[in-house]
Coordinates of C-alpha atoms in Angstrom, one line a residue:
M240 CA 57.3 89.6 140.5
Q241 CA 60.6 88.8 138.8
N242 CA 62.3 91.7 137.1
W243 CA 63.7 90.2 133.9
P244 CA 66.5 91.8 131.8
P245 CA 65.5 93.7 128.7
S246 CA 64.3 91.6 125.8
P247 CA 67.1 89.8 123.9
Y248 CA 65.1 89.9 120.7
R249 CA 65.8 92.5 118.1
P250 CA 63.1 92.8 115.4
G251 CA 64.4 96.0 113.8
N252 CA 65.5 96.2 110.1
G253 CA 69.0 95.0 109.6
I254 CA 69.7 94.7 113.4
D255 CA 71.7 91.7 114.4
P256 CA 69.5 89.1 116.1
P257 CA 70.9 87.2 119.1
Y258 CA 70.9 83.9 117.1
L259 CA 72.1 83.6 113.5
G260 CA 71.4 79.9 113.0
D261 CA 72.8 78.4 109.8
R262 CA 73.9 81.8 108.6
E263 CA 77.3 81.0 110.3
E264 CA 78.1 78.6 107.4
Q265 CA 77.5 81.3 104.8
I266 CA 79.6 83.8 106.8
E267 CA 82.5 81.2 106.9
A268 CA 82.3 80.6 103.2
V269 CA 82.6 84.3 102.4
R270 CA 85.3 84.7 105.0
A271 CA 87.4 82.3 102.9
F272 CA 86.9 84.6 99.8
L273 CA 88.0 87.6 101.8
K274 CA 91.2 86.0 102.9
D275 CA 92.4 85.6 99.3
A276 CA 92.6 89.0 97.7
R277 CA 94.5 87.6 94.8
N278 CA 91.3 85.8 93.6
P279 CA 88.5 88.2 94.3
R280 CA 84.9 86.7 94.4
N281 CA 81.6 88.6 94.3
V282 CA 78.7 87.8 96.6
L283 CA 75.0 88.2 96.0
I284 CA 72.6 87.9 98.9
T285 CA 68.9 87.5 97.9
G286 CA 65.6 86.4 99.4
L287 CA 62.2 87.7 100.5
R288 CA 61.7 90.5 103.0
G289 CA 62.3 89.6 106.6
V290 CA 64.8 86.7 106.1
G291 CA 67.8 88.5 107.4
K292 CA 69.5 89.6 104.2
T293 CA 70.8 93.0 105.6
V294 CA 71.8 91.3 108.8
L295 CA 74.0 88.9 106.9
L296 CA 75.3 91.7 104.7
N297 CA 76.3 93.7 107.7
H298 CA 78.1 90.7 109.1
L299 CA 80.0 90.2 105.9
Q300 CA 80.9 93.9 105.9
G301 CA 82.3 93.5 109.4
E302 CA 84.3 90.5 108.3
A303 CA 85.7 92.4 105.3
E304 CA 86.7 95.4 107.4
G305 CA 88.2 93.1 110.0
L306 CA 90.3 91.4 107.4
G307 CA 91.6 94.8 106.1
W308 CA 89.4 95.5 103.1
L309 CA 88.3 99.1 102.3
V310 CA 84.5 98.9 102.3
V311 CA 82.3 101.5 100.6
D312 CA 78.7 101.0 101.5
R313 CA 75.4 102.3 100.2
E314 CA 71.7 101.5 100.4
F315 CA 69.9 102.2 97.2
S316 CA 66.3 103.4 96.9
E317 CA 63.8 103.8 94.0
P318 CA 65.1 107.2 92.8
D319 CA 68.6 105.6 92.3
A320 CA 67.0 103.5 89.5
D321 CA 67.5 106.5 87.2
P322 CA 70.6 105.8 85.1
L323 CA 72.2 109.2 85.8
A324 CA 71.5 108.9 89.5
F325 CA 73.1 105.4 89.6
A326 CA 76.1 106.5 87.6
N327 CA 76.6 109.5 89.9
A328 CA 76.3 107.1 92.9
L329 CA 79.0 104.9 91.5
L330 CA 81.4 107.8 90.8
T331 CA 80.7 109.2 94.3
D332 CA 81.6 105.9 95.8
V333 CA 84.8 105.8 93.8
N334 CA 85.6 109.2 95.3
R335 CA 84.8 108.0 98.8
A336 CA 87.3 105.2 98.3
L337 CA 90.0 107.6 97.0
R338 CA 89.4 109.9 100.0
R339 CA 90.0 107.0 102.3
L340 CA 93.1 105.9 100.4
S341 CA 94.4 109.5 100.5
L342 CA 94.8 109.1 104.2
S343 CA 96.9 105.9 104.0
T344 CA 100.3 106.4 105.6
R345 CA 101.8 103.8 103.2
L346 CA 100.9 105.9 100.2
K347 CA 102.7 109.1 101.4
D348 CA 105.6 108.8 98.9
R349 CA 103.5 107.8 95.9
A350 CA 100.2 109.5 96.6
A351 CA 100.7 112.4 94.2
N352 CA 101.0 110.4 90.9
L353 CA 98.7 107.4 91.7
L354 CA 95.9 109.3 93.3
Q355 CA 96.0 112.0 90.7
A356 CA 95.7 109.4 88.0
A357 CA 92.6 108.0 89.6
I358 CA 91.0 111.4 90.3
D359 CA 91.5 112.5 86.7
V360 CA 89.2 109.7 85.7
V361 CA 86.2 110.9 87.7
G362 CA 87.2 114.4 88.4
A363 CA 85.4 114.7 91.7
L364 CA 87.1 115.4 95.0
T365 CA 89.8 117.0 97.1
V366 CA 92.3 114.6 98.6
S367 CA 95.2 115.5 100.8
Y368 CA 98.1 114.0 102.7
G369 CA 100.2 116.5 104.6
E370 CA 101.1 119.2 102.1
F371 CA 100.0 117.2 99.1
K372 CA 96.5 118.3 97.9
V373 CA 94.6 117.9 94.7
S374 CA 91.2 119.6 94.0
V375 CA 88.9 118.9 91.1
D376 CA 85.5 120.3 90.5
T377 CA 82.8 117.6 90.8
K378 CA 80.5 119.5 88.5
R379 CA 82.9 119.1 85.6
R380 CA 82.3 115.3 85.4
R381 CA 79.1 114.3 83.6
P382 CA 78.6 111.2 81.4
G383 CA 78.7 112.3 77.7
P384 CA 78.8 110.7 74.3
H385 CA 82.6 110.7 74.3
R386 CA 83.0 109.3 77.8
R387 CA 81.9 105.7 78.5
L388 CA 81.0 104.9 82.1
D389 CA 82.4 101.4 81.8
D390 CA 85.8 102.7 80.6
D391 CA 85.9 105.3 83.4
L392 CA 85.0 102.7 86.0
K393 CA 87.5 100.2 84.7
E394 CA 90.2 102.8 84.8
A395 CA 89.2 104.0 88.3
F396 CA 88.9 100.5 89.7
T397 CA 92.3 99.6 88.3
H398 CA 93.9 102.6 90.0
I399 CA 92.1 101.8 93.2
G400 CA 93.2 98.1 93.1
E401 CA 96.8 99.2 92.6
L402 CA 96.6 101.8 95.4
C403 CA 95.1 99.2 97.8
R404 CA 98.0 96.9 97.1
K405 CA 100.4 99.7 98.0
S406 CA 98.4 100.7 101.1
E407 CA 97.4 98.8 104.3
Y408 CA 94.1 97.7 102.6
R409 CA 93.7 94.2 101.0
G410 CA 91.4 95.6 98.4
M411 CA 88.0 97.4 98.0
V412 CA 84.5 96.1 98.5
L413 CA 81.5 97.8 97.1
R414 CA 78.8 96.8 99.6
Y415 CA 75.4 97.6 98.1
D416 CA 72.0 97.0 99.8
E417 CA 68.5 97.1 98.2
F418 CA 70.2 96.5 94.9
H419 CA 67.1 95.1 93.3
V420 CA 66.0 98.6 92.4
I421 CA 68.9 98.9 90.0
R422 CA 68.2 97.6 86.5
E423 CA 69.4 98.3 83.0
H424 CA 67.5 100.9 80.9
P425 CA 67.6 100.9 77.1
G426 CA 70.3 103.2 75.8
S427 CA 71.8 103.7 79.3
P428 CA 74.2 100.8 80.1
T429 CA 74.9 101.7 83.7
L430 CA 74.5 98.4 85.5
S431 CA 76.3 96.6 82.7
A432 CA 79.1 99.2 83.1
L433 CA 79.6 98.2 86.7
L434 CA 79.6 94.5 85.9
S435 CA 81.9 94.7 82.9
A436 CA 84.4 97.0 84.7
T437 CA 84.4 94.8 87.8
S438 CA 84.9 91.6 85.7
A439 CA 87.7 93.2 83.7
V440 CA 89.8 94.3 86.8
Q441 CA 89.1 91.0 88.5
Q442 CA 90.5 89.1 85.5
H443 CA 93.7 91.0 86.1
G444 CA 93.8 89.8 89.7
L445 CA 93.1 93.2 91.2
P446 CA 91.5 93.2 94.6
L447 CA 88.0 94.5 93.9
M448 CA 84.8 92.8 95.2
L449 CA 81.1 93.4 94.8
M450 CA 78.9 92.5 97.8
L451 CA 75.3 93.0 96.6
C452 CA 72.0 92.4 98.5
G453 CA 68.4 92.6 97.3
L454 CA 65.0 91.0 96.7
P455 CA 64.7 88.2 94.2
P456 CA 64.3 90.4 91.1
V457 CA 68.0 91.3 91.5
V458 CA 68.9 88.0 89.9
D459 CA 67.0 88.7 86.7
N460 CA 68.2 92.3 86.6
L461 CA 71.8 91.3 86.7
A462 CA 71.3 88.5 84.1
R463 CA 69.5 90.9 81.7
S464 CA 72.3 93.3 82.1
K465 CA 75.2 90.8 81.5
S466 CA 74.5 87.2 80.6
Y467 CA 77.7 86.2 82.4
S468 CA 76.6 87.7 85.7
E469 CA 75.6 84.3 87.1
R470 CA 79.2 83.3 86.8
M471 CA 80.4 86.4 88.5
F472 CA 78.6 85.8 91.8
T473 CA 78.4 83.4 94.6
T474 CA 74.7 83.6 95.4
L475 CA 73.4 83.1 98.9
V476 CA 69.6 82.6 98.8
L477 CA 68.1 83.2 102.2
G478 CA 64.7 81.8 103.2
N479 CA 62.9 80.8 106.4
L480 CA 64.9 79.0 109.1
R481 CA 64.6 75.3 109.0
P482 CA 64.1 73.0 112.1
P483 CA 65.8 73.0 114.5
E484 CA 67.3 76.4 113.7
D485 CA 63.9 78.1 113.7
R486 CA 63.0 76.9 117.2
A487 CA 66.5 77.7 118.5
A488 CA 66.1 81.3 117.3
L489 CA 63.2 81.7 119.6
V490 CA 64.2 79.5 122.5
D491 CA 68.0 80.0 123.0
P492 CA 68.0 83.8 123.7
A493 CA 65.4 83.3 126.4
T494 CA 67.2 80.3 127.9
R495 CA 70.4 82.3 128.3
L496 CA 68.6 84.8 130.4
G497 CA 66.8 82.3 132.6
R498 CA 63.4 82.0 130.9
R499 CA 61.8 79.4 128.8
F500 CA 58.8 78.9 126.4
A501 CA 56.3 76.2 126.9
D502 CA 56.6 73.7 124.1
E503 CA 53.1 74.5 122.8
V504 CA 54.1 78.2 122.6
V505 CA 57.1 77.3 120.5
D506 CA 55.0 75.1 118.2
A507 CA 52.4 77.9 117.7
V508 CA 55.0 80.6 117.1
M509 CA 56.7 78.4 114.4
V510 CA 53.3 78.1 112.7
D511 CA 52.5 81.8 113.0
S512 CA 56.0 83.0 111.9
G513 CA 56.5 80.4 109.2
G514 CA 60.1 80.2 110.5
Y515 CA 61.0 83.7 109.0
P516 CA 63.7 85.3 111.2
F517 CA 62.1 88.8 111.4
F518 CA 58.7 87.4 112.5
I519 CA 60.4 85.1 115.1
Q520 CA 62.1 88.2 116.5
V521 CA 58.8 90.1 116.6
Y522 CA 57.0 87.3 118.4
G523 CA 59.9 86.7 120.8
D524 CA 60.1 90.4 121.7
A525 CA 56.3 90.8 122.3
L526 CA 56.1 87.6 124.4
W527 CA 59.2 88.5 126.5
N528 CA 57.9 92.0 127.2
G529 CA 54.2 91.0 127.6
S530 CA 54.6 88.2 130.1
H531 CA 56.0 87.9 133.6
G532 CA 56.6 84.2 134.5
E533 CA 59.7 82.2 134.2
T534 CA 57.9 80.1 131.6
I535 CA 56.0 81.8 128.9
Q536 CA 52.7 80.0 128.5
I537 CA 50.2 79.5 125.7
A538 CA 47.8 81.8 127.6
D539 CA 50.4 84.6 127.1
L540 CA 50.5 83.9 123.4
R541 CA 46.7 83.9 123.0
R542 CA 46.5 87.2 124.9
L543 CA 49.2 88.8 122.9
R544 CA 48.7 87.4 119.4
P545 CA 46.1 90.0 118.3
R546 CA 48.5 92.8 119.4
I547 CA 51.4 91.1 117.5
L548 CA 49.4 90.8 114.3
A549 CA 48.1 94.4 114.6
T550 CA 51.7 95.6 115.0
L551 CA 52.9 93.6 111.9
D552 CA 49.8 94.7 109.9
A553 CA 50.3 98.4 110.7
G554 CA 54.0 98.4 110.1
F555 CA 55.7 95.7 108.1
F556 CA 52.7 94.9 105.8
R557 CA 50.8 98.1 105.4
A558 CA 53.9 100.1 104.7
R559 CA 54.3 98.1 101.5
Y560 CA 50.6 98.0 100.7
V561 CA 50.2 101.8 100.6
R562 CA 52.9 102.1 97.9
A563 CA 50.6 100.3 95.4
S564 CA 48.1 102.1 93.2
T565 CA 44.4 101.1 93.1
N566 CA 44.9 98.7 90.2
E567 CA 48.0 97.3 91.7
R568 CA 46.2 96.6 95.0
K569 CA 43.5 94.8 93.1
L570 CA 46.0 92.5 91.4
M571 CA 47.7 91.8 94.7
R572 CA 44.4 90.8 96.2
N573 CA 43.8 88.6 93.2
I574 CA 47.2 86.9 94.1
A575 CA 46.2 86.6 97.7
G576 CA 43.1 84.7 96.7
F577 CA 45.4 81.8 95.8
G578 CA 47.8 82.2 98.8
E579 CA 51.2 83.7 98.6
S580 CA 51.6 83.3 94.8
A581 CA 49.5 82.7 91.8
T582 CA 50.0 81.7 88.1
I583 CA 49.3 84.2 85.3
E584 CA 46.4 82.0 84.2
Q585 CA 44.9 82.2 87.7
L586 CA 45.3 86.0 87.7
Q587 CA 43.6 86.2 84.3
Q588 CA 40.7 84.2 85.6
A589 CA 40.4 86.2 88.9
S590 CA 40.7 89.6 87.3
G591 CA 38.8 89.0 84.0
R592 CA 41.7 90.6 82.2
R593 CA 44.0 89.3 79.4
N594 CA 47.7 88.6 79.9
N595 CA 48.7 91.8 78.0
E596 CA 46.4 93.8 80.2
I597 CA 47.8 92.6 83.5
Q598 CA 51.5 92.5 82.5
P599 CA 52.1 96.3 82.9
T600 CA 50.6 96.1 86.4
I601 CA 52.9 93.2 87.3
S602 CA 55.9 95.1 85.9
A603 CA 55.0 98.1 88.1
L604 CA 54.7 95.9 91.2
I605 CA 58.0 94.3 90.5
A606 CA 59.7 97.7 90.1
K607 CA 58.3 98.7 93.5
G608 CA 59.7 95.5 95.0
L609 CA 56.2 94.2 96.0
V610 CA 56.1 91.1 93.9
Y611 CA 58.5 88.9 91.9
R612 CA 58.6 85.9 89.6
P613 CA 59.5 82.8 91.6
E614 CA 59.2 80.7 88.4
R615 CA 58.0 81.0 84.9
A616 CA 54.3 82.3 84.6
R617 CA 54.0 82.7 88.4
I618 CA 53.9 85.8 90.5
G619 CA 54.6 85.9 94.3
F620 CA 54.8 88.4 97.1
T621 CA 58.3 89.6 98.2
A622 CA 57.1 89.9 101.8
P623 CA 56.4 86.5 103.5
M624 CA 52.8 86.0 104.5
F625 CA 51.6 89.1 102.7
G626 CA 48.8 87.2 101.2
A627 CA 47.5 86.2 104.6
F628 CA 47.7 89.9 105.6
L629 CA 45.5 90.9 102.6
E630 CA 43.0 88.2 103.3
R631 CA 42.4 89.4 106.9
T632 CA 42.5 93.1 106.0
P633 CA 39.8 95.0 104.3
D634 CA 40.8 97.3 101.4

């Protein structure tokens, strides 16, 4: 029996797959932005679960760091939706940038005045270079009626941009994943503060760049916060891989290691996976590890398919399903009765409830990142093939 190398497929969250397909064109486009710090551009990556958003974001972070940008990264979660938590996260990230800048050898002679000016805005850290040291109590800085977050961020970003120009860094990138959880709350303009401060410093040519990534609701969240947000970002919408990229994502990694898939196996996996990158990686990994021949046959797929689906159901799908309440699950099953999305009218008919009765449930599901509005009066799942999972799974 042939001892094959370890599986070349990588189905984990945010892990680089062995084949990126047409994502290379998107990377090249952003690389061009990163090379011109005088005209900073913001990037927004969006799409359903499992399409490779975080993989692309990680690639872009690597590109930015390789080209000399100071990258401050963060992955948001639902608790960060609280306005104070989000504001504190932003100020913490400003401090992280200042800490990195405080170590710049090129700022040795000018660190005292420039860094102190930036630190005074947020009052939040100890920075040092040699004998130079500034300490400020983080607990002293709290948003109040006489301190506007957008003004603080604008001033801090301005200082950071100027510091970057005098250091070895091209500029600063705020690299934020799962950003769809962040939305504007009435009376707490935190998201709009980030956008307005970023726009202001970019208009002055300072090297600051936002690199955001999230599920489809992120687009609406940004637009509701600032109407001009659509003009601030170059938006990369990721979906399933198209032929022939989808087939290459399955076939090429195996070919490089001396194995191949029978054509009918490739055809079947494309149908099962819908061309979604994560699912292709799951199938490829299971077929590689669960078969032994040089050619992976349809019999291997038939034998392994139940196990593959059970793995996806128990992990990828159920982890999302259990976050929903009883009423939310009922509504999701109503959607699944029509496929992967349904109109509001269809949901009213299926649930026997009026529009004003189902809207709070829809809003709750959107806040949890489980559904989104692909178009007016239509609700869809944020996870590909989630409707099929619900149809084959008892409550």
